GROMACS .gro file of C-alpha atoms in nm:
model
  123
    1MET     CA    1  -0.004  -0.008  -0.020
    2ASN     CA    2   0.141   0.321  -0.058
    3LYS     CA    3   0.178   0.637   0.167
    4ALA     CA    4  -0.076   0.848   0.027
    5SER     CA    5  -0.365   0.561   0.081
    6GLU     CA    6  -0.184   0.520   0.437
    7ASP     CA    7  -0.245   0.844   0.510
    8TYR     CA    8  -0.581   0.882   0.390
    9ILE     CA    9  -0.678   0.584   0.574
   10LYS     CA   10  -0.519   0.733   0.902
   11ASN     CA   11  -0.717   1.032   0.860
   12ILE     CA   12  -1.035   0.855   0.820
   13TYR     CA   13  -1.004   0.667   1.105
   14ILE     CA   14  -0.902   0.955   1.343
   15LEU     CA   15  -1.190   1.208   1.186
   16LYS     CA   16  -1.453   0.894   1.232
   17GLN     CA   17  -1.354   0.925   1.620
   18ASP     CA   18  -1.498   1.294   1.625
   19LYS     CA   19  -1.759   1.252   1.353
   20ALA     CA   20  -1.970   0.940   1.322
   21HIS     CA   21  -2.072   1.045   0.986
   22LEU     CA   22  -1.794   1.133   0.772
   23HIS     CA   23  -1.793   1.233   0.431
   24SER     CA   24  -1.547   1.330   0.136
   25VAL     CA   25  -1.614   1.664   0.163
   26ASP     CA   26  -1.573   1.640   0.537
   27LEU     CA   27  -1.219   1.463   0.458
   28ALA     CA   28  -1.145   1.750   0.220
   29LYS     CA   29  -1.245   2.029   0.461
   30GLU     CA   30  -1.016   1.898   0.713
   31LEU     CA   31  -0.672   1.814   0.506
   32GLY     CA   32  -0.719   2.106   0.311
   33LEU     CA   33  -0.759   1.938  -0.018
   34SER     CA   34  -0.969   1.942  -0.340
   35ARG     CA   35  -1.282   1.752  -0.339
   36ALA     CA   36  -1.153   1.593  -0.661
   37SER     CA   37  -0.803   1.497  -0.497
   38VAL     CA   38  -1.007   1.294  -0.246
   39SER     CA   39  -1.245   1.155  -0.448
   40ARG     CA   40  -1.016   0.945  -0.650
   41ALA     CA   41  -0.801   0.866  -0.338
   42MET     CA   42  -1.172   0.722  -0.216
   43SER     CA   43  -1.212   0.566  -0.538
   44ASN     CA   44  -0.900   0.390  -0.495
   45LEU     CA   45  -0.968   0.278  -0.160
   46ARG     CA   46  -1.332   0.120  -0.270
   47LYS     CA   47  -1.113  -0.030  -0.541
   48ASP     CA   48  -0.901  -0.186  -0.251
   49ASN     CA   49  -1.220  -0.280  -0.085
   50ILE     CA   50  -1.060  -0.051   0.208
   51ILE     CA   51  -1.414   0.160   0.249
   52VAL     CA   52  -1.781   0.142   0.104
   53MET     CA   53  -1.952   0.509   0.081
   54LYS     CA   54  -2.329   0.465   0.172
   55GLU     CA   55  -2.611   0.598  -0.016
   56ASP     CA   56  -2.577   0.924   0.157
   57GLY     CA   57  -2.216   0.948   0.098
   58GLU     CA   58  -2.085   0.823   0.453
   59ILE     CA   59  -1.766   0.671   0.438
   60GLU     CA   60  -1.729   0.333   0.616
   61PHE     CA   61  -1.446   0.089   0.655
   62THR     CA   62  -1.510  -0.282   0.542
   63ILE     CA   63  -1.367  -0.552   0.735
   64LYS     CA   64  -1.023  -0.529   0.596
   65GLY     CA   65  -1.029  -0.164   0.582
   66GLN     CA   66  -1.089  -0.144   0.985
   67LYS     CA   67  -0.804  -0.411   1.035
   68ILE     CA   68  -0.550  -0.218   0.845
   69ALA     CA   69  -0.654   0.105   0.984
   70GLU     CA   70  -0.620  -0.028   1.309
   71VAL     CA   71  -0.300  -0.176   1.218
   72ILE     CA   72  -0.188   0.202   1.114
   73ILE     CA   73  -0.319   0.391   1.391
   74ASP     CA   74  -0.143   0.170   1.658
   75LYS     CA   75   0.179   0.240   1.442
   76TYR     CA   76   0.147   0.603   1.440
   77VAL     CA   77   0.030   0.619   1.851
   78THR     CA   78   0.312   0.400   1.945
   79LEU     CA   79   0.589   0.582   1.737
   80THR     CA   80   0.431   0.917   1.864
   81GLY     CA   81   0.435   0.819   2.216
   82PHE     CA   82   0.777   0.716   2.138
   83LEU     CA   83   0.959   0.983   2.012
   84GLN     CA   84   0.794   1.165   2.310
   85ASP     CA   85   0.863   0.986   2.607
   86VAL     CA   86   1.182   0.816   2.484
   87ALA     CA   87   1.352   1.091   2.275
   88GLY     CA   88   1.198   1.363   2.456
   89VAL     CA   89   1.031   1.538   2.138
   90ASP     CA   90   0.775   1.764   2.166
   91GLU     CA   91   0.382   1.672   2.068
   92GLU     CA   92   0.378   1.837   1.730
   93THR     CA   93   0.692   1.685   1.594
   94ALA     CA   94   0.647   1.367   1.753
   95LYS     CA   95   0.328   1.362   1.533
   96GLU     CA   96   0.477   1.470   1.257
   97ASP     CA   97   0.826   1.278   1.265
   98ALA     CA   98   0.576   0.948   1.353
   99CYS     CA   99   0.363   0.998   1.028
  100LYS     CA  100   0.680   1.032   0.843
  101ILE     CA  101   0.869   0.690   0.977
  102GLU     CA  102   0.552   0.482   0.999
  103HIS     CA  103   0.565   0.465   0.616
  104TYR     CA  104   0.948   0.328   0.623
  105ILE     CA  105   1.012   0.147   0.948
  106SER     CA  106   1.075  -0.232   0.852
  107ASP     CA  107   0.824  -0.482   1.076
  108ASP     CA  108   1.131  -0.562   1.275
  109THR     CA  109   1.237  -0.257   1.406
  110TYR     CA  110   0.838  -0.150   1.475
  111ALA     CA  111   0.819  -0.429   1.691
  112GLY     CA  112   1.180  -0.378   1.844
  113ILE     CA  113   1.033  -0.047   1.943
  114LYS     CA  114   0.709  -0.191   2.079
  115GLN     CA  115   0.933  -0.446   2.286
  116PHE     CA  116   1.106  -0.189   2.456
  117ILE     CA  117   0.774   0.018   2.548
  118ILE     CA  118   0.622  -0.279   2.702
  119ALA     CA  119   0.966  -0.356   2.917
  120HIS     CA  120   0.997  -0.001   3.006
  121PRO     CA  121   0.613   0.126   3.123
  122ASP     CA  122   0.760   0.345   3.355
  123LEU     CA  123   0.866   0.568   3.079
   0.00000   0.00000   0.00000
């Protein structure tokens, strides 16, 4: 999966936590993107069976999409916390850097970071 798709999935997941009925226009507004760009991205996510669009245009994850979103969010949250708590980075920088890192980090390195966090719960 490409970086752009992962970012859309992450943002859909986050926005759906605050707004139960999320539509493409909401996503475009929140991300500062054109409706056409978001529409293309949603079309690609539908083709990949990540999301479905209800009759009223509401975005919903498929079961496959929900699982993928949860993995992406877990990685993002874990890396953000690690950068803040272990590296001492401020929250905004940690979020920005975690977003960059999450796309390139190997599964082994990510597993190592998770193990470190589990082994050091006092951090």
